[in-house]
Amino acid sequence: MVVKLDLRTNKQEQQAEQERSPRHYILFSLAALFFISSLLVFAMGGYRLYAIGSARRAMAEGVAADNENLKLMETELARLTKESGAVEEKLDFVLDDVPSVEFLYELGERTVDGVVVESLTMNRESASLKGVAFADEEVLEFGDGLLAASPFLLPSVLGLLLFSLLPLVISALISLTNWNGLDELSSAGFFAEHFVGLENFKNILTTREFWQVLWNTLRYIVMYIPLMLAAAIAVATLLSRPRRGVTAFRIIYYIPVLTSWVAASLIWKSVLSPQYGALNGILGFFGIEGPGWLLDEAWAMPAIVLVSVWKDMGFFGLILLSGMIGIDRTYYEEASLDGAGSWTKFWRITLPLLSPAIFYVLIVSLINAFQLFPQIMIMTDGGPNGSTQVMVERIYKYGFRYYRMGYAAAFSWLLFVIIMACTGLQMKLQKRWVNYDA
């Protein structure tokens, strides 16, 4: 008799059971189906492009591109239209190079002396031009363009529906429950057991914590955006001047953007250490006693702002630099002839013409400021004494530390409403100061 011993641990058994579970096979099947459908869509799109290209090549070969006869037809059509006001005329020509099969050749609305020529139909014996006299508007066939582009749009649309819009709907439903993140959403009677309506939103808005967290976020925004914008404009101004080695400096200023927030936060946490940090060491060399930085309630948020400005000024400076380079230099030359100085040129020319780029920077930086998270989690974890608790940090902890996923989803929807309101206000106020005329 042979005795088999099962030496697998409970963890291995659970893992094997999960691998054999129907959910595993369903997820794998959905992923495979999405991958195969994407390949089929791209294949259909490629075939459609090939068919369109083949048809166009055949049409071009059939017409034989007799430029002299075509010009003669267009000139004759223009003359007839001017003399008689006719919209459509028959022109008889003997074209030896035209095939005997009659076909339609689209001219792409070629304009001849104010006459828009729509199409040319020709065979071996005759040719017919169809035109519209003195057309003012271009006809756009939107439906045909959308149909042609649909094979290429379908993968992106599917991805948008599956990974963006569907999670939005699910998170909205979760915000109406007291789900703990562990129970199965697809289980029978889930909503009957966990549905609480707007109770999560009511609890959030009536607690002191939410308003304190919102105040901390606003403190960060008030300090961060002006400093970041000033630093970005200074960087863009310095790097926009043609001088030797400016390309190397542009790369150097952009290096912090390429650094991950985890690595940057760990380095700055060491630099801002009250006892062994390099920054307090430099201040002590000049006889200045450095603050506690991340351990001090008054200095923790300014320290986060300092790190964020260092990290982001290269990215936003590059955007403003592209805007400065696009400004026409003749404005500065004419201002110099009028005796304007550097400051006058900056305030009267650079800033007004740079306002669209500044507006974009303000929109993006404000959204990023409301979504402040990695530097908080690594450098302070919301401390000291809750002085750096912000919106996304609360959402993460309620969802993945305290297992109150419904409460976290409600928190995230309130953040979404706040960001949308601020962005809408910015879009409304841009008409007062953004200049798009240049």
GROMACS .gro file of C-alpha atoms in nm:
model
  438
    1MET     CA    1   0.000   0.000   0.000
    2VAL     CA    2   0.130   0.344  -0.097
    3VAL     CA    3   0.063   0.637   0.136
    4LYS     CA    4   0.075   0.990  -0.012
    5LEU     CA    5   0.148   1.279   0.221
    6ASP     CA    6   0.008   1.626   0.142
    7LEU     CA    7   0.277   1.867   0.261
    8ARG     CA    8   0.120   2.183   0.124
    9THR     CA    9   0.070   2.474   0.361
   10ASN     CA   10  -0.260   2.649   0.408
   11LYS     CA   11  -0.131   2.945   0.208
   12GLN     CA   12  -0.040   2.718  -0.083
   13GLU     CA   13  -0.380   2.554  -0.067
   14GLN     CA   14  -0.555   2.891  -0.073
   15GLN     CA   15  -0.342   3.000  -0.365
   16ALA     CA   16  -0.417   2.683  -0.558
   17GLU     CA   17  -0.787   2.719  -0.479
   18GLN     CA   18  -0.784   3.079  -0.607
   19GLU     CA   19  -0.610   2.971  -0.926
   20ARG     CA   20  -0.882   2.710  -0.980
   21SER     CA   21  -1.165   2.948  -0.896
   22PRO     CA   22  -1.410   3.051  -1.170
   23ARG     CA   23  -1.325   3.417  -1.113
   24HIS     CA   24  -0.966   3.352  -1.222
   25TYR     CA   25  -1.079   3.192  -1.546
   26ILE     CA   26  -1.337   3.467  -1.609
   27LEU     CA   27  -1.079   3.744  -1.570
   28PHE     CA   28  -0.834   3.560  -1.790
   29SER     CA   29  -1.103   3.505  -2.054
   30LEU     CA   30  -1.202   3.873  -2.051
   31ALA     CA   31  -0.841   3.983  -2.090
   32ALA     CA   32  -0.786   3.740  -2.377
   33LEU     CA   33  -1.110   3.851  -2.541
   34PHE     CA   34  -1.009   4.217  -2.517
   35PHE     CA   35  -0.665   4.142  -2.662
   36ILE     CA   36  -0.805   3.938  -2.951
   37SER     CA   37  -1.075   4.197  -3.028
   38SER     CA   38  -0.810   4.471  -3.036
   39LEU     CA   39  -0.605   4.270  -3.284
   40LEU     CA   40  -0.912   4.214  -3.502
   41VAL     CA   41  -1.000   4.583  -3.492
   42PHE     CA   42  -0.649   4.684  -3.595
   43ALA     CA   43  -0.656   4.423  -3.871
   44MET     CA   44  -0.989   4.559  -3.998
   45GLY     CA   45  -0.853   4.911  -3.988
   46GLY     CA   46  -0.541   4.812  -4.177
   47TYR     CA   47  -0.743   4.630  -4.439
   48ARG     CA   48  -0.973   4.932  -4.477
   49LEU     CA   49  -0.675   5.160  -4.528
   50TYR     CA   50  -0.530   4.918  -4.781
   51ALA     CA   51  -0.862   4.905  -4.968
   52ILE     CA   52  -0.894   5.283  -4.972
   53GLY     CA   53  -0.536   5.320  -5.093
   54SER     CA   54  -0.588   5.061  -5.365
   55ALA     CA   55  -0.906   5.233  -5.484
   56ARG     CA   56  -0.734   5.569  -5.496
   57ARG     CA   57  -0.438   5.428  -5.686
   58ALA     CA   58  -0.670   5.260  -5.936
   59MET     CA   59  -0.863   5.583  -5.979
   60ALA     CA   60  -0.546   5.781  -6.032
   61GLU     CA   61  -0.418   5.530  -6.286
   62GLY     CA   62  -0.754   5.536  -6.467
   63VAL     CA   63  -0.761   5.913  -6.500
   64ALA     CA   64  -0.401   5.913  -6.629
   65ALA     CA   65  -0.354   6.265  -6.493
   66ASP     CA   66  -0.374   6.454  -6.822
   67ASN     CA   67  -0.303   6.796  -6.672
   68GLU     CA   68  -0.341   6.993  -6.991
   69ASN     CA   69  -0.689   6.855  -7.064
   70LEU     CA   70  -0.789   6.898  -6.703
   71LYS     CA   71  -0.685   7.262  -6.702
   72LEU     CA   72  -0.868   7.312  -7.029
   73MET     CA   73  -1.184   7.161  -6.878
   74GLU     CA   74  -1.162   7.380  -6.570
   75THR     CA   75  -1.105   7.694  -6.775
   76GLU     CA   76  -1.396   7.610  -7.005
   77LEU     CA   77  -1.620   7.540  -6.708
   78ALA     CA   78  -1.529   7.875  -6.551
   79ARG     CA   79  -1.597   8.054  -6.880
   80LEU     CA   80  -1.933   7.887  -6.930
   81THR     CA   81  -2.033   7.955  -6.571
   82LYS     CA   82  -1.947   8.323  -6.599
   83GLU     CA   83  -2.122   8.366  -6.934
   84SER     CA   84  -2.440   8.170  -6.878
   85GLY     CA   85  -2.447   8.116  -6.499
   86ALA     CA   86  -2.485   7.744  -6.560
   87VAL     CA   87  -2.412   7.514  -6.270
   88GLU     CA   88  -2.352   7.201  -6.474
   89GLU     CA   89  -2.221   7.180  -6.830
   90LYS     CA   90  -2.122   6.901  -7.064
   91LEU     CA   91  -1.782   6.929  -7.223
   92ASP     CA   92  -1.702   6.695  -7.508
   93PHE     CA   93  -1.343   6.598  -7.554
   94VAL     CA   94  -1.175   6.303  -7.715
   95LEU     CA   95  -0.930   6.161  -7.466
   96ASP     CA   96  -0.720   5.882  -7.604
   97ASP     CA   97  -0.562   5.796  -7.269
   98VAL     CA   98  -0.889   5.761  -7.078
   99PRO     CA   99  -1.017   5.403  -7.037
  100SER     CA  100  -1.348   5.303  -7.190
  101VAL     CA  101  -1.510   5.227  -6.855
  102GLU     CA  102  -1.702   5.524  -6.720
  103PHE     CA  103  -1.615   5.625  -6.364
  104LEU     CA  104  -1.634   5.921  -6.125
  105TYR     CA  105  -1.320   6.107  -6.023
  106GLU     CA  106  -1.350   6.334  -5.718
  107LEU     CA  107  -1.150   6.653  -5.756
  108GLY     CA  108  -1.166   6.744  -5.388
  109GLU     CA  109  -1.364   7.064  -5.448
  110ARG     CA  110  -1.097   7.235  -5.657
  111THR     CA  111  -1.170   7.606  -5.697
  112VAL     CA  112  -1.128   7.769  -6.039
  113ASP     CA  113  -1.200   8.142  -6.063
  114GLY     CA  114  -1.452   8.128  -5.781
  115VAL     CA  115  -1.612   7.807  -5.909
  116VAL     CA  116  -1.583   7.498  -5.690
  117VAL     CA  117  -1.543   7.190  -5.909
  118GLU     CA  118  -1.687   6.888  -5.731
  119SER     CA  119  -1.641   6.593  -5.964
  120LEU     CA  120  -1.528   6.477  -6.305
  121THR     CA  121  -1.691   6.188  -6.491
  122MET     CA  122  -1.518   6.075  -6.810
  123ASN     CA  123  -1.490   5.789  -7.053
  124ARG     CA  124  -1.317   5.743  -7.389
  125GLU     CA  125  -1.568   5.955  -7.581
  126SER     CA  126  -1.666   6.235  -7.346
  127ALA     CA  127  -1.607   6.404  -7.017
  128SER     CA  128  -1.850   6.577  -6.783
  129LEU     CA  129  -1.764   6.828  -6.513
  130LYS     CA  130  -2.001   6.912  -6.231
  131GLY     CA  131  -1.948   7.234  -6.040
  132VAL     CA  132  -2.115   7.467  -5.797
  133ALA     CA  133  -2.080   7.834  -5.879
  134PHE     CA  134  -1.940   8.067  -5.616
  135ALA     CA  135  -1.970   7.830  -5.320
  136ASP     CA  136  -1.874   7.990  -4.989
  137GLU     CA  137  -1.881   7.700  -4.744
  138GLU     CA  138  -1.689   7.376  -4.739
  139VAL     CA  139  -1.900   7.064  -4.709
  140LEU     CA  140  -1.771   6.826  -4.441
  141GLU     CA  141  -1.889   6.468  -4.455
  142PHE     CA  142  -1.865   6.390  -4.084
  143GLY     CA  143  -2.038   6.056  -4.098
  144ASP     CA  144  -1.799   5.912  -4.355
  145GLY     CA  145  -1.496   6.030  -4.155
  146LEU     CA  146  -1.628   5.881  -3.833
  147LEU     CA  147  -1.702   5.551  -4.006
  148ALA     CA  148  -1.352   5.538  -4.151
  149ALA     CA  149  -1.193   5.620  -3.815
  150SER     CA  150  -1.409   5.384  -3.607
  151PRO     CA  151  -1.175   5.082  -3.632
  152PHE     CA  152  -0.896   5.291  -3.484
  153LEU     CA  153  -1.114   5.458  -3.221
  154LEU     CA  154  -1.270   5.136  -3.097
  155PRO     CA  155  -0.976   5.011  -2.882
  156SER     CA  156  -0.946   5.351  -2.711
  157VAL     CA  157  -1.322   5.376  -2.663
  158LEU     CA  158  -1.336   5.026  -2.515
  159GLY     CA  159  -1.047   5.111  -2.283
  160LEU     CA  160  -1.220   5.435  -2.180
  161LEU     CA  161  -1.545   5.254  -2.107
  162LEU     CA  162  -1.389   4.962  -1.919
  163PHE     CA  163  -1.115   5.137  -1.722
  164SER     CA  164  -1.250   5.492  -1.673
  165LEU     CA  165  -1.626   5.527  -1.703
  166LEU     CA  166  -1.714   5.189  -1.550
  167PRO     CA  167  -1.497   5.247  -1.238
  168LEU     CA  168  -1.660   5.591  -1.202
  169VAL     CA  169  -2.004   5.434  -1.195
  170ILE     CA  170  -1.893   5.161  -0.954
  171SER     CA  171  -1.729   5.412  -0.718
  172ALA     CA  172  -2.049   5.621  -0.718
  173LEU     CA  173  -2.247   5.312  -0.618
  174ILE     CA  174  -1.990   5.215  -0.352
  175SER     CA  175  -2.014   5.564  -0.199
  176LEU     CA  176  -2.377   5.484  -0.115
  177THR     CA  177  -2.280   5.175   0.087
  178ASN     CA  178  -2.081   5.088   0.400
  179TRP     CA  179  -1.872   4.833   0.210
  180ASN     CA  180  -1.558   4.726   0.393
  181GLY     CA  181  -1.362   4.630   0.082
  182LEU     CA  182  -1.364   4.261   0.170
  183ASP     CA  183  -1.715   4.138   0.093
  184GLU     CA  184  -1.785   4.044  -0.267
  185LEU     CA  185  -1.964   4.314  -0.464
  186SER     CA  186  -2.132   4.053  -0.683
  187SER     CA  187  -2.278   3.855  -0.396
  188ALA     CA  188  -2.654   3.822  -0.372
  189GLY     CA  189  -2.819   4.082  -0.153
  190PHE     CA  190  -2.508   4.303  -0.134
  191PHE     CA  191  -2.695   4.633  -0.167
  192ALA     CA  192  -2.973   4.520   0.061
  193GLU     CA  193  -2.715   4.454   0.332
  194HIS     CA  194  -2.472   4.745   0.278
  195PHE     CA  195  -2.680   5.028   0.128
  196VAL     CA  196  -2.679   5.343   0.346
  197GLY     CA  197  -2.776   5.611   0.094
  198LEU     CA  198  -2.618   5.953   0.153
  199GLU     CA  199  -2.513   5.870   0.507
  200ASN     CA  200  -2.142   5.868   0.417
  201PHE     CA  201  -2.159   6.217   0.267
  202LYS     CA  202  -2.352   6.344   0.569
  203ASN     CA  203  -2.098   6.201   0.812
  204ILE     CA  204  -1.804   6.348   0.621
  205LEU     CA  205  -1.950   6.698   0.594
  206THR     CA  206  -2.054   6.708   0.961
  207THR     CA  207  -1.718   6.601   1.104
  208ARG     CA  208  -1.442   6.845   1.201
  209GLU     CA  209  -1.184   6.627   1.028
  210PHE     CA  210  -1.309   6.705   0.675
  211TRP     CA  211  -1.286   7.080   0.726
  212GLN     CA  212  -0.944   7.050   0.885
  213VAL     CA  213  -0.823   6.838   0.594
  214LEU     CA  214  -0.970   7.087   0.346
  215TRP     CA  215  -0.797   7.372   0.533
  216ASN     CA  216  -0.463   7.188   0.518
  217THR     CA  217  -0.510   7.138   0.144
  218LEU     CA  218  -0.593   7.506   0.091
  219ARG     CA  219  -0.283   7.605   0.294
  220TYR     CA  220  -0.073   7.393   0.065
  221ILE     CA  221  -0.234   7.542  -0.248
  222VAL     CA  222  -0.190   7.902  -0.130
  223MET     CA  223   0.181   7.846  -0.066
  224TYR     CA  224   0.255   7.610  -0.354
  225ILE     CA  225   0.098   7.771  -0.661
  226PRO     CA  226   0.252   8.123  -0.630
  227LEU     CA  227   0.598   7.984  -0.549
  228MET     CA  228   0.582   7.723  -0.822
  229LEU     CA  229   0.457   7.974  -1.080
  230ALA     CA  230   0.727   8.227  -0.988
  231ALA     CA  231   0.998   7.959  -1.002
  232ALA     CA  232   0.869   7.824  -1.335
  233ILE     CA  233   0.859   8.172  -1.492
  234ALA     CA  234   1.212   8.243  -1.364
  235VAL     CA  235   1.340   7.914  -1.506
  236ALA     CA  236   1.168   7.973  -1.839
  237THR     CA  237   1.305   8.329  -1.861
  238LEU     CA  238   1.661   8.220  -1.789
  239LEU     CA  239   1.649   7.927  -2.031
  240SER     CA  240   1.481   8.122  -2.312
  241ARG     CA  241   1.783   8.347  -2.368
  242PRO     CA  242   2.024   8.220  -2.633
  243ARG     CA  243   2.353   8.158  -2.461
  244ARG     CA  244   2.623   7.896  -2.461
  245GLY     CA  245   2.530   7.569  -2.286
  246VAL     CA  246   2.163   7.656  -2.244
  247THR     CA  247   2.059   7.308  -2.364
  248ALA     CA  248   2.257   7.144  -2.084
  249PHE     CA  249   2.089   7.367  -1.826
  250ARG     CA  250   1.745   7.280  -1.968
  251ILE     CA  251   1.823   6.912  -1.912
  252ILE     CA  252   1.952   6.977  -1.559
  253TYR     CA  253   1.639   7.168  -1.457
  254TYR     CA  254   1.421   6.886  -1.593
  255ILE     CA  255   1.600   6.605  -1.406
  256PRO     CA  256   1.384   6.638  -1.087
  257VAL     CA  257   1.075   6.576  -1.301
  258LEU     CA  258   1.217   6.240  -1.407
  259THR     CA  259   1.284   6.139  -1.046
  260SER     CA  260   1.013   5.928  -0.884
  261TRP     CA  261   0.829   6.080  -0.591
  262VAL     CA  262   0.929   5.790  -0.368
  263ALA     CA  263   1.302   5.843  -0.423
  264ALA     CA  264   1.275   6.222  -0.405
  265SER     CA  265   1.070   6.211  -0.085
  266LEU     CA  266   1.312   5.975   0.087
  267ILE     CA  267   1.609   6.197  -0.006
  268TRP     CA  268   1.436   6.516   0.109
  269LYS     CA  269   1.323   6.348   0.431
  270SER     CA  270   1.689   6.290   0.508
  271VAL     CA  271   1.787   6.644   0.401
  272LEU     CA  272   1.518   6.798   0.627
  273SER     CA  273   1.608   6.592   0.933
  274PRO     CA  274   1.630   6.830   1.233
  275GLN     CA  275   1.943   6.667   1.379
  276TYR     CA  276   2.135   6.520   1.087
  277GLY     CA  277   1.984   6.695   0.784
  278ALA     CA  278   2.199   6.881   0.537
  279LEU     CA  279   1.973   7.188   0.530
  280ASN     CA  280   1.993   7.252   0.904
  281GLY     CA  281   2.365   7.185   0.885
  282ILE     CA  282   2.404   7.462   0.626
  283LEU     CA  283   2.190   7.699   0.835
  284GLY     CA  284   2.396   7.616   1.145
  285PHE     CA  285   2.716   7.705   0.957
  286PHE     CA  286   2.582   8.060   0.929
  287GLY     CA  287   2.471   8.066   1.292
  288ILE     CA  288   2.101   8.006   1.221
  289GLU     CA  289   1.915   7.745   1.423
  290GLY     CA  290   1.706   7.541   1.181
  291PRO     CA  291   1.344   7.447   1.260
  292GLY     CA  292   1.213   7.099   1.315
  293TRP     CA  293   1.076   7.089   0.959
  294LEU     CA  294   0.879   6.764   0.923
  295LEU     CA  295   0.849   6.721   1.303
  296ASP     CA  296   0.711   7.071   1.362
  297GLU     CA  297   0.341   7.146   1.302
  298ALA     CA  298   0.419   7.497   1.180
  299TRP     CA  299   0.696   7.394   0.937
  300ALA     CA  300   0.578   7.054   0.808
  301MET     CA  301   0.351   7.190   0.533
  302PRO     CA  302   0.604   7.455   0.416
  303ALA     CA  303   0.861   7.175   0.391
  304ILE     CA  304   0.621   6.975   0.170
  305VAL     CA  305   0.568   7.287  -0.043
  306LEU     CA  306   0.945   7.333  -0.080
  307VAL     CA  307   0.990   6.977  -0.204
  308SER     CA  308   0.692   7.003  -0.442
  309VAL     CA  309   0.819   7.327  -0.598
  310TRP     CA  310   1.164   7.171  -0.647
  311LYS     CA  311   1.005   6.870  -0.817
  312ASP     CA  312   0.755   7.049  -1.043
  313MET     CA  313   0.923   7.374  -1.150
  314GLY     CA  314   1.117   7.201  -1.428
  315PHE     CA  315   0.802   7.057  -1.585
  316PHE     CA  316   0.599   7.377  -1.571
  317GLY     CA  317   0.906   7.582  -1.662
  318LEU     CA  318   0.938   7.378  -1.982
  319ILE     CA  319   0.576   7.455  -2.072
  320LEU     CA  320   0.626   7.827  -2.014
  321LEU     CA  321   0.953   7.813  -2.204
  322SER     CA  322   0.773   7.680  -2.511
  323GLY     CA  323   0.528   7.969  -2.479
  324MET     CA  324   0.809   8.226  -2.455
  325ILE     CA  325   0.988   8.088  -2.757
  326GLY     CA  326   0.665   8.119  -2.957
  327ILE     CA  327   0.638   8.496  -2.892
  328ASP     CA  328   0.717   8.700  -3.202
  329ARG     CA  329   1.054   8.877  -3.153
  330THR     CA  330   0.939   9.181  -3.347
  331TYR     CA  331   0.740   9.294  -3.042
  332TYR     CA  332   1.062   9.318  -2.842
  333GLU     CA  333   1.248   9.489  -3.125
  334GLU     CA  334   0.979   9.755  -3.160
  335ALA     CA  335   0.971   9.805  -2.781
  336SER     CA  336   1.350   9.850  -2.779
  337LEU     CA  337   1.320  10.117  -3.048
  338ASP     CA  338   1.068  10.295  -2.823
  339GLY     CA  339   1.316  10.285  -2.533
  340ALA     CA  340   1.147  10.013  -2.325
  341GLY     CA  341   1.362   9.838  -2.066
  342SER     CA  342   1.377   9.471  -1.970
  343TRP     CA  343   1.114   9.497  -1.696
  344THR     CA  344   0.879   9.690  -1.918
  345LYS     CA  345   0.912   9.428  -2.192
  346PHE     CA  346   0.849   9.151  -1.939
  347TRP     CA  347   0.536   9.309  -1.788
  348ARG     CA  348   0.393   9.457  -2.107
  349ILE     CA  349   0.485   9.193  -2.365
  350THR     CA  350   0.598   8.862  -2.215
  351LEU     CA  351   0.335   8.814  -1.945
  352PRO     CA  352   0.030   8.914  -2.157
  353LEU     CA  353   0.138   8.694  -2.448
  354LEU     CA  354   0.233   8.413  -2.211
  355SER     CA  355  -0.109   8.416  -2.040
  356PRO     CA  356  -0.248   8.108  -2.228
  357ALA     CA  357   0.047   7.898  -2.111
  358ILE     CA  358   0.018   8.040  -1.758
  359PHE     CA  359  -0.352   7.955  -1.757
  360TYR     CA  360  -0.275   7.595  -1.855
  361VAL     CA  361  -0.012   7.574  -1.580
  362LEU     CA  362  -0.260   7.706  -1.323
  363ILE     CA  363  -0.525   7.452  -1.425
  364VAL     CA  364  -0.288   7.154  -1.408
  365SER     CA  365  -0.106   7.266  -1.094
  366LEU     CA  366  -0.431   7.329  -0.905
  367ILE     CA  367  -0.560   6.979  -0.990
  368ASN     CA  368  -0.225   6.827  -0.887
  369ALA     CA  369  -0.232   7.027  -0.562
  370PHE     CA  370  -0.571   6.888  -0.465
  371GLN     CA  371  -0.438   6.538  -0.541
  372LEU     CA  372  -0.133   6.579  -0.315
  373PHE     CA  373  -0.039   6.233  -0.186
  374PRO     CA  374   0.302   6.058  -0.230
  375GLN     CA  375   0.522   6.316  -0.056
  376ILE     CA  376   0.276   6.332   0.234
  377MET     CA  377   0.266   5.956   0.282
  378ILE     CA  378   0.643   5.911   0.272
  379MET     CA  379   0.764   6.225   0.450
  380THR     CA  380   0.503   6.285   0.723
  381ASP     CA  381   0.225   6.022   0.695
  382GLY     CA  382  -0.022   6.300   0.774
  383GLY     CA  383   0.161   6.422   1.086
  384PRO     CA  384   0.268   6.578   1.305
  385ASN     CA  385  -0.063   6.590   1.489
  386GLY     CA  386  -0.260   6.582   1.162
  387SER     CA  387  -0.109   6.909   1.030
  388THR     CA  388  -0.038   6.757   0.686
  389GLN     CA  389  -0.350   6.545   0.646
  390VAL     CA  390  -0.490   6.610   0.296
  391MET     CA  391  -0.777   6.478   0.086
  392VAL     CA  392  -0.613   6.191  -0.102
  393GLU     CA  393  -0.422   6.080   0.207
  394ARG     CA  394  -0.756   6.045   0.391
  395ILE     CA  395  -0.911   5.859   0.098
  396TYR     CA  396  -0.624   5.609   0.094
  397LYS     CA  397  -0.624   5.547   0.468
  398TYR     CA  398  -1.001   5.510   0.498
  399GLY     CA  399  -1.006   5.267   0.206
  400PHE     CA  400  -0.696   5.054   0.261
  401ARG     CA  401  -0.608   5.093   0.629
  402TYR     CA  402  -0.943   5.126   0.802
  403TYR     CA  403  -1.138   4.919   0.546
  404ARG     CA  404  -1.415   5.176   0.507
  405MET     CA  405  -1.429   5.168   0.131
  406GLY     CA  406  -1.772   5.328   0.101
  407TYR     CA  407  -1.660   5.620   0.319
  408ALA     CA  408  -1.343   5.659   0.109
  409ALA     CA  409  -1.546   5.656  -0.215
  410ALA     CA  410  -1.771   5.932  -0.079
  411PHE     CA  411  -1.458   6.130   0.017
  412SER     CA  412  -1.326   6.092  -0.338
  413TRP     CA  413  -1.651   6.215  -0.492
  414LEU     CA  414  -1.644   6.525  -0.272
  415LEU     CA  415  -1.289   6.587  -0.392
  416PHE     CA  416  -1.408   6.546  -0.750
  417VAL     CA  417  -1.682   6.805  -0.698
  418ILE     CA  418  -1.435   7.052  -0.542
  419ILE     CA  419  -1.187   7.013  -0.829
  420MET     CA  420  -1.460   7.052  -1.091
  421ALA     CA  421  -1.591   7.366  -0.920
  422CYS     CA  422  -1.246   7.525  -0.901
  423THR     CA  423  -1.168   7.433  -1.261
  424GLY     CA  424  -1.502   7.571  -1.380
  425LEU     CA  425  -1.436   7.896  -1.194
  426GLN     CA  426  -1.096   7.925  -1.359
  427MET     CA  427  -1.247   7.863  -1.701
  428LYS     CA  428  -1.503   8.134  -1.631
  429LEU     CA  429  -1.248   8.390  -1.515
  430GLN     CA  430  -0.999   8.330  -1.795
  431LYS     CA  431  -1.184   8.573  -2.021
  432ARG     CA  432  -1.072   8.860  -1.799
  433TRP     CA  433  -0.698   8.807  -1.823
  434VAL     CA  434  -0.601   8.540  -2.080
  435ASN     CA  435  -0.498   8.687  -2.415
  436TYR     CA  436  -0.542   8.464  -2.719
  437ASP     CA  437  -0.504   8.740  -2.981
  438ALA     CA  438  -0.128   8.713  -3.036
   0.00000   0.00000   0.00000
